[in-house]
Coordinates of C-alpha atoms and ligand atoms in Angstrom, one line a residue:
X1320 CA 12.4 10.4 -16.5
X1321 CA 12.1 7.8 -13.6
X1322 CA 8.6 6.6 -12.7
X1323 CA 6.7 8.5 -10.0
X1324 CA 4.8 7.0 -7.1
X1325 CA 2.5 9.2 -5.1
X1326 CA 1.4 8.0 -1.6
X1327 CA -1.7 9.8 -0.3
X1328 CA -2.2 9.0 3.4
X1329 CA -1.4 9.4 7.1
X1330 CA 1.6 10.8 8.9
X1331 CA 1.9 10.1 12.6
X1332 CA 4.2 10.5 15.5
X1333 CA 4.4 7.1 17.3
X1334 CA 4.8 7.5 21.0
X1335 CA 5.9 4.2 22.5
X1336 CA 6.0 3.3 26.2
X1337 CA 7.3 -0.2 27.1
X1338 CA 5.9 -1.4 30.4
X1339 CA 6.1 -4.6 32.4
X1340 CA 2.2 -4.8 32.2
X1341 CA -0.8 -2.8 31.1
X1342 CA -2.1 -0.4 33.8
X1343 CA -5.5 -1.2 35.4
X1344 CA -8.2 1.5 35.2
X1345 CA -7.3 4.5 37.3
X1346 CA -3.7 3.1 37.9
X1347 CA -0.5 4.8 36.9
X1348 CA 2.6 2.7 36.4
X1349 CA 6.1 3.7 35.4
X1350 CA 7.2 2.7 31.9
X1351 CA 10.5 0.9 31.7
X1352 CA 11.3 2.8 28.5
X1353 CA 9.9 5.3 26.1
X1354 CA 10.7 6.5 22.6
X1355 CA 9.1 8.4 19.7
X1356 CA 9.4 7.5 16.0
X1357 CA 7.9 8.6 12.7
X1358 CA 4.9 6.5 11.7
X1359 CA 1.5 6.4 10.0
X1360 CA 0.6 3.9 7.3
X1361 CA 0.9 6.5 4.6
X1362 CA 4.4 7.7 5.7
X1363 CA 5.5 4.1 6.3
X1364 CA 4.5 3.0 2.8
X1365 CA 6.2 6.2 1.3
X1366 CA 9.4 5.3 3.2
X1367 CA 9.1 1.7 1.9
X1368 CA 8.8 2.9 -1.7
X1369 CA 11.7 5.3 -1.3
X1370 CA 14.0 2.8 0.4
X1371 CA 13.1 -0.2 -1.7
X1372 CA 14.1 1.7 -4.9
X1373 CA 17.4 2.9 -3.5
X1374 CA 20.6 1.7 -2.0
X1375 CA 21.2 2.7 1.6
X1376 CA 23.1 6.0 1.7
X1377 CA 26.4 6.0 3.5
X1378 CA 28.6 8.8 4.7
X1379 CA 30.9 8.5 1.7
X1380 CA 28.1 7.8 -0.8
X1381 CA 24.9 9.8 0.1
X1382 CA 23.0 8.7 -2.9
X1383 CA 24.1 5.8 -5.1
X1384 CA 21.2 5.8 -7.6
X1385 CA 21.4 8.2 -10.6
X1386 CA 17.7 8.2 -11.4
X1387 CA 15.8 6.2 -8.8
X1388 CA 12.0 5.8 -8.7
X1389 CA 10.6 9.2 -7.5
X1390 CA 8.3 9.0 -4.5
X1391 CA 6.0 11.8 -3.2
X1392 CA 4.0 12.0 0.0
X1393 CA 0.6 13.8 0.1
X1394 CA -0.8 14.3 3.6
X1395 CA -1.3 16.7 6.4
X1396 CA 0.5 17.5 9.7
X1397 CA -0.3 19.8 12.5
X1398 CA 1.2 23.2 13.2
X1399 CA 0.6 23.0 17.0
X1400 CA 3.6 20.7 17.5
X1401 CA 7.0 20.2 15.9
X1402 CA 6.5 16.5 15.1
X1403 CA 6.8 17.0 11.3
X1404 CA 10.0 19.0 11.4
X1405 CA 11.7 17.0 14.1
X1406 CA 10.6 13.5 13.4
X1407 CA 8.8 12.9 10.1
X1408 CA 10.5 15.2 7.6
X1409 CA 14.1 14.0 8.2
X1410 CA 13.2 10.3 8.1
X1411 CA 11.1 10.7 4.9
X1412 CA 13.7 12.8 3.2
X1413 CA 16.5 10.5 4.1
X1414 CA 14.5 7.7 2.5
X1415 CA 14.2 9.6 -0.8
X1416 CA 10.6 10.9 -0.3
X1417 CA 9.6 14.3 -1.5
X1418 CA 7.5 16.0 1.2
X1419 CA 6.6 19.2 -0.6
X1420 CA 3.0 18.1 -0.9
X1421 CA 2.6 17.6 2.8
X1422 CA 0.3 20.4 4.1
X1423 CA 0.6 22.0 7.6
X1424 CA -2.7 22.7 9.3
X1425 CA -2.0 25.5 11.7
X1426 CA -4.7 24.9 14.3
X1427 CA -4.3 21.1 14.4
X1428 CA -2.0 18.5 16.0
X1429 CA -0.1 15.9 13.9
X1430 CA -1.6 12.5 14.1
X1431 CA -0.4 10.5 17.1
X1432 CA -0.3 6.8 17.9
X1433 CA 0.1 6.2 21.6
X1434 CA 1.5 2.7 21.8
X1435 CA 1.9 0.6 25.0
X1436 CA 4.0 -2.5 24.6
X1437 CA 3.6 -5.1 27.4
X1438 CA 6.8 -7.0 27.9
X1439 CA 5.1 -9.6 30.1
X1440 CA 2.7 -10.5 27.2
X1441 CA 5.4 -11.3 24.7
X1442 CA 5.5 -7.7 23.4
X1443 CA 1.8 -7.5 22.7
X1444 CA 0.7 -3.9 22.1
X1445 CA -2.3 -1.6 22.6
X1446 CA -2.6 1.4 20.4
X1447 CA -4.6 4.6 20.7
X1448 CA -4.7 6.5 17.4
X1449 CA -5.5 10.2 17.4
X1450 CA -5.9 11.2 13.7
X1451 CA -5.4 15.0 14.2
X1452 CA -4.4 16.6 11.0
X1453 CA -4.8 13.3 9.1
X1454 CA -8.5 14.0 9.4
X1455 CA -8.8 17.8 9.7
X1456 CA -6.4 18.4 6.9
X1457 CA -7.5 15.7 4.6
X1458 CA -11.3 16.4 4.3
X1459 CA -12.8 15.9 0.9
X1460 CA -12.4 19.4 -0.4
X1461 CA -11.5 20.0 -4.1
X1462 CA -7.8 20.6 -3.5
X1463 CA -7.5 17.2 -1.7
X1464 CA -9.7 15.3 -4.1
X1465 CA -7.5 16.5 -7.0
X1466 CA -4.3 15.5 -5.3
X1467 CA -4.0 12.2 -7.0
X1468 CA -4.0 13.6 -10.5
X1469 CA -2.2 16.9 -9.8
X1470 CA 0.6 17.5 -12.3
X1471 CA 2.8 15.7 -13.0
X1472 CA 0.4 12.8 -13.1
X1473 CA 2.1 9.9 -11.3
X1474 CA 2.6 6.4 -12.5
X1475 CA 1.3 4.8 -9.3
X1476 CA -1.0 6.2 -6.6
X1477 CA -1.1 4.4 -3.3
X1478 CA -3.8 4.9 -0.6
X1479 CA -4.6 3.4 2.8
X1480 CA -7.4 3.8 5.4
X1481 CA -6.0 6.3 7.9
X1482 CA -7.5 9.4 6.2
X1483 CA -11.3 10.1 6.0
X1484 CA -13.0 7.4 4.0
X1485 CA -15.0 10.1 2.0
X1486 CA -11.6 11.4 0.8
X1487 CA -10.5 8.0 -0.3
X1488 CA -13.8 7.5 -2.2
X1489 CA -13.7 11.0 -3.7
X1490 CA -10.1 10.6 -5.0
X1491 CA -10.9 7.1 -6.4
X1492 CA -14.0 8.5 -8.2
X1493 CA -11.9 11.4 -9.7
X1494 CA -9.3 9.0 -11.0
X1495 CA -12.0 6.7 -12.5
X1496 CA -13.7 9.6 -14.3
X1497 CA -10.4 10.8 -15.7
X1498 CA -9.4 7.4 -16.9
X1499 CA -12.8 6.9 -18.5
X1500 CA -12.4 10.2 -20.3
X1501 CA -8.9 9.3 -21.5
X1502 CA -10.1 5.9 -22.8
X1503 CA -13.0 7.5 -24.6
X1504 CA -10.3 9.6 -26.4
X1505 CA -8.6 6.4 -27.4
X1506 CA -5.8 6.3 -24.9
X1507 CA -5.0 2.7 -23.8
X1508 CA -2.9 0.9 -21.3
X1509 CA -0.5 3.0 -19.3
X1510 CA -1.5 6.1 -21.4
X1511 CA -5.0 6.0 -19.8
X1512 CA -3.8 7.0 -16.4
X1513 CA -1.9 5.9 -13.2
X1514 CA -2.2 2.4 -11.6
X1515 CA -4.0 2.7 -8.3
X1516 CA -2.9 0.5 -5.4
X1517 CA -5.4 0.4 -2.4
X1518 CA -4.4 -1.0 0.9
X1519 CA -7.6 -0.6 3.0
X1520 CA -5.9 -0.6 6.4
X1521 CA -7.7 -0.1 8.7
X1522 CA -10.6 -1.4 6.7
X1523 CA -13.6 0.9 6.6
X1524 CA -16.6 -0.9 8.2
X1525 CA -18.8 -2.2 5.5
X1526 CA -16.1 -1.7 2.8
X1527 CA -16.3 0.9 0.0
X1528 CA -19.1 1.5 -2.5
X1529 CA -18.8 -1.0 -5.4
X1530 CA -18.7 1.7 -8.1
X1531 CA -15.2 3.0 -7.0
X1532 CA -13.4 -0.2 -7.9
X1533 CA -14.0 -0.4 -11.7
X1534 CA -11.4 2.0 -13.1
X1535 CA -10.7 3.4 -9.6
X1536 CA -8.7 0.5 -8.1
X1537 CA -6.3 -1.7 -10.1
X1538 CA -4.5 -3.4 -7.2
X1539 CA -6.0 -4.3 -3.9
X1540 CA -3.7 -5.5 -1.1
X1541 CA -5.4 -6.9 2.0
X1542 CA -4.4 -9.0 5.0
X1543 CA -6.8 -11.8 5.9
X1544 CA -8.8 -9.7 8.4
X1545 CA -9.2 -6.8 6.0
X1546 CA -10.3 -9.2 3.2
X1547 CA -13.1 -10.4 5.5
X1548 CA -14.2 -6.9 6.4
X1549 CA -14.2 -5.5 2.8
X1550 CA -16.6 -7.9 1.3
X1551 CA -20.4 -7.9 1.8
X1552 CA -22.2 -10.7 3.8
X1553 CA -22.1 -14.0 1.9
X1554 CA -25.7 -13.9 0.8
X1555 CA -25.2 -10.5 -0.8
X1556 CA -21.8 -11.5 -2.2
X1557 CA -23.2 -14.6 -3.9
X1558 CA -25.8 -12.4 -5.7
X1559 CA -22.8 -10.7 -7.4
X1560 CA -20.7 -13.8 -7.9
X1561 CA -23.0 -16.9 -7.8
X1562 CA -20.0 -19.0 -9.0
X1563 CA -18.2 -18.3 -5.7
X1564 CA -20.7 -20.7 -3.9
X1565 CA -18.8 -23.4 -2.1
X1566 CA -15.4 -21.8 -2.8
X1567 CA -12.7 -21.0 -0.2
X1568 CA -12.8 -17.6 1.5
X1569 CA -9.9 -16.2 -0.6
X1570 CA -11.6 -17.4 -3.8
X1571 CA -14.8 -15.6 -2.8
X1572 CA -12.9 -12.4 -2.1
X1573 CA -11.0 -12.6 -5.4
X1574 CA -14.0 -13.4 -7.5
X1575 CA -16.0 -10.7 -5.9
X1576 CA -13.4 -8.0 -6.5
X1577 CA -12.6 -9.1 -10.0
X1578 CA -16.3 -8.9 -10.8
X1579 CA -16.5 -5.3 -9.6
X1580 CA -13.5 -4.3 -11.6
X1581 CA -10.2 -4.9 -9.7
X1582 CA -7.4 -6.6 -11.7
X1583 CA -5.0 -7.7 -9.1
X1584 CA -6.1 -9.0 -5.6
X1585 CA -3.3 -9.7 -3.2
X1586 CA -4.0 -11.3 0.2
X1587 CA -1.1 -11.3 2.6
X1588 CA -1.0 -14.2 5.0
X1589 CA 1.5 -13.1 7.6
X1590 CA 4.1 -15.8 8.3
X1591 CA 2.5 -18.1 5.6
X1592 CA 3.3 -15.6 2.8
X1593 CA 0.9 -14.3 0.2
X1594 CA -1.7 -15.4 -2.3
X1595 CA -2.8 -13.5 -5.4
X1596 CA -5.3 -13.6 -8.1
X1597 CA -4.9 -11.6 -11.3
X1598 CA -7.4 -11.2 -14.1
X1599 CA -8.0 -9.3 -17.2
X1600 CA -10.1 -6.2 -16.5
X1601 CA -9.3 -4.0 -19.4
X1602 CA -6.4 -1.7 -20.2
X1603 CA -4.6 -1.8 -16.9
X1604 CA -4.9 -5.5 -16.5
X1605 CA -2.4 -8.2 -17.4
X1606 CA -3.4 -8.0 -21.1
X1607 CA -6.7 -7.8 -23.0
X1608 CA -8.2 -11.2 -23.4
X1609 CA -6.0 -12.9 -20.7
X1610 CA -7.8 -15.3 -18.4
X1611 CA -7.4 -15.3 -14.6
X1612 CA -4.4 -16.8 -12.8
X1613 CA -3.6 -17.3 -9.1
X1614 CA -0.6 -18.5 -7.1
X1615 CA 0.5 -18.8 -3.4
X1616 CA 4.1 -17.7 -2.6
X1617 CA 5.5 -18.8 0.8
X1618 CA 7.0 -16.2 3.2
X1619 CA 10.7 -15.7 2.8
X1620 CA 12.9 -17.4 5.4
X1621 CA 13.5 -15.3 8.5
X1622 CA 16.5 -15.8 10.9
X1623 CA 14.5 -14.8 13.9
X1624 CA 11.1 -13.0 14.1
X1625 CA 11.8 -9.9 16.2
X1626 CA 8.9 -7.5 15.5
X1627 CA 6.3 -7.8 12.7
X1628 CA 5.2 -4.2 12.8
X1629 CA 5.3 -2.5 9.4
X1630 CA 5.7 -5.9 7.6
X1631 CA 2.5 -5.1 5.7
X1632 CA 3.6 -1.6 4.8
X1633 CA 7.0 -2.9 3.6
X1634 CA 5.2 -5.4 1.4
X1635 CA 3.0 -2.7 -0.1
X1636 CA 6.0 -0.4 -0.7
X1637 CA 8.0 -3.2 -2.4
X1638 CA 4.9 -4.1 -4.6
X1639 CA 4.4 -0.5 -5.7
X1640 CA 8.1 -0.1 -6.6
X1641 CA 7.7 -3.1 -8.9
X1642 CA 4.5 -1.8 -10.4
X1643 CA 6.3 1.5 -11.2
X1644 CA 9.1 -0.4 -12.8
X1645 CA 6.7 -2.5 -14.9
X1646 CA 5.3 0.7 -16.3
X1647 CA 8.8 2.1 -17.0
X1648 CA 9.6 -1.1 -18.9
X1649 CA 6.3 -1.0 -20.8
X1650 CA 6.9 2.6 -21.7
X1651 CA 10.4 1.8 -22.9
X1652 CA 9.2 -1.2 -24.9
X1653 CA 6.7 0.9 -26.9
X1654 CA 4.8 -1.3 -29.3
X1655 CA 7.2 -4.3 -28.8
X1656 CA 5.6 -7.4 -27.5
X1657 CA 2.1 -6.4 -28.6
X1658 CA 1.9 -9.2 -31.1
X1659 CA 2.4 -11.9 -28.5
X1660 CA -0.3 -14.7 -28.3
X1661 CA -2.6 -14.8 -25.3
X1662 CA -0.7 -17.8 -23.9
X1663 CA 2.6 -16.0 -24.2
X1664 CA 1.2 -12.9 -22.5
X1665 CA -0.3 -15.0 -19.6
X1666 CA 3.1 -16.7 -19.1
X1667 CA 4.8 -13.3 -19.1
X1668 CA 2.4 -11.7 -16.7
X1669 CA 2.4 -14.7 -14.3
X1670 CA 6.2 -14.6 -14.2
X1671 CA 6.1 -10.9 -13.5
X1672 CA 3.6 -11.3 -10.7
X1673 CA 5.4 -14.3 -9.1
X1674 CA 8.7 -12.3 -9.2
X1675 CA 7.0 -9.3 -7.7
X1676 CA 5.5 -11.4 -4.8
X1677 CA 8.9 -13.1 -4.1
X1678 CA 10.6 -9.7 -4.0
X1679 CA 7.9 -8.2 -1.7
X1680 CA 8.0 -11.2 0.7
X1681 CA 11.8 -10.9 0.9
X1682 CA 11.5 -7.2 1.7
X1683 CA 8.9 -7.8 4.4
X1684 CA 11.0 -10.7 5.9
X1685 CA 13.9 -8.3 6.4
X1686 CA 11.5 -6.0 8.2
X1687 CA 10.3 -8.6 10.7
X1688 CA 13.9 -9.4 11.6
X1689 CA 14.3 -6.0 13.1
X1690 CA 12.7 -4.1 16.0
X1691 CA 10.5 -1.1 15.3
X1692 CA 8.2 0.2 12.6
X1693 CA 9.4 2.7 10.1
X1694 CA 13.0 2.2 11.2
X1695 CA 12.9 -1.5 10.3
X1696 CA 12.0 -1.0 6.6
X1697 CA 15.0 -2.0 4.6
X1698 CA 16.7 -0.3 1.6
X1699 CA 16.9 -2.1 -1.7
X1700 CA 20.5 -3.3 -1.3
X1701 CA 19.6 -4.9 2.1
X1702 CA 17.3 -7.5 0.4
Ligands
LIG2526 N1 6.6 -14.1 10.7 C1 6.9 -13.7 9.4 N2 7.9 -14.4 8.8 C2 8.2 -14.1 7.5 N3 7.5 -13.2 6.8 C3 6.5 -12.5 7.4 C4 6.1 -12.8 8.7 N4 5.1 -12.0 9.1 C5 4.8 -11.2 7.9 N5 5.6 -11.6 6.9 C6 5.6 -11.0 5.5 O1 5.0 -9.8 5.5 C7 3.8 -9.8 4.7 C8 2.8 -9.0 5.3 O2 2.4 -9.5 6.5 P1 0.9 -9.5 7.1 O3 0.1 -10.4 6.2 O4 1.0 -9.9 8.6 O5 0.4 -8.0 6.9 P2 -0.2 -7.0 7.8 O6 -1.2 -7.7 8.7 O7 -0.7 -5.9 7.0 O8 1.0 -6.5 8.7 P3 1.2 -5.4 9.8 O9 -0.1 -4.8 10.0 O10 1.8 -6.1 10.9 O11 2.2 -4.4 9.1 C9 3.5 -11.3 4.5 O12 2.8 -11.5 3.3 C10 4.8 -12.0 4.6 O13 5.5 -12.0 3.3

């Protein structure tokens, strides 16, 4: 059975008005164009996972993959509008995403991002996000908190910050408790539970409580702004990781999150590329006993930067597809490779991480060459 990725997050309708300038207070100006599109960080990342594990369907060949990575979306939409049926469902399904776990909240609206693009300011935008069902339908009730581990338990769980932070925390604590129980029963490595990828965008002010990370988050993907917002003030940070004194910002971030239990910390650097730090942190880490390794991978070459929206979501999707495939390979290998020396395992994991970063930077480079958000996310055969 192909590996399963479950994305738990937001679904939005993006309403985009393109204008020659932003209106002043009290002023009405006529937009030069308007369009709607499917959006939301959750839905974008689900679409990225779906597309980046499939070839683009064509009229003669609707699906070219026999057993591609399975992708599920968990989220909530409103019943007071037709946005899900008209906009989100068709796009998600055409990208290979199973939407049967998306709930409809009858007395709510689907989340909306009203986006104004100012053509005189080089396409700069202003965004007004109304969460709607992403909040009312994703409150931390037992059904939602159990969504991560609902059968069949996925290989990879992905979350972002556009649903209530209490829900994100509750889901992470449930996963952590479940994995701890499994480990106590002697289950190790991929048997102990899913890999959790957290992309805290937007970053919750003050970050998340420290206890959710160890066993709750295996992979943390942040851009530079989010990295800054997710760590405590320096004085407090240095109490947790005194050896980060005098280190660069990214080193501080990595040392801090490794210390509180995260195995992979990935900081995306926009046009500069990406930096990562990987460390041993138990069974889901590179390998028991492995020391830490870091690397910076430059951004992939771009013909012309057209629109960087959704570059981060494309990166996350590409990364998650690779994590799902690592697990598939590990499952297929069984006990093979377990007798490697620590040096051999480090070399193997470093190669795997570098290849994953190169693939994810290539995928996000294709996205920035195209106009739009969800529509600009490429399929696997377009990389
Ligand atoms: N101008 C660019 N040229 C090439 N690659 C880019 C460019 N901008 C972004 N990327 C790629 O996309 C990845 C993610 O970009 P970035 O760090 O801007 O994330 P982000 O802030 O989450 O993005 P966004 O919020 O715009 O979706 C980068 O690591 C890089 O590989």
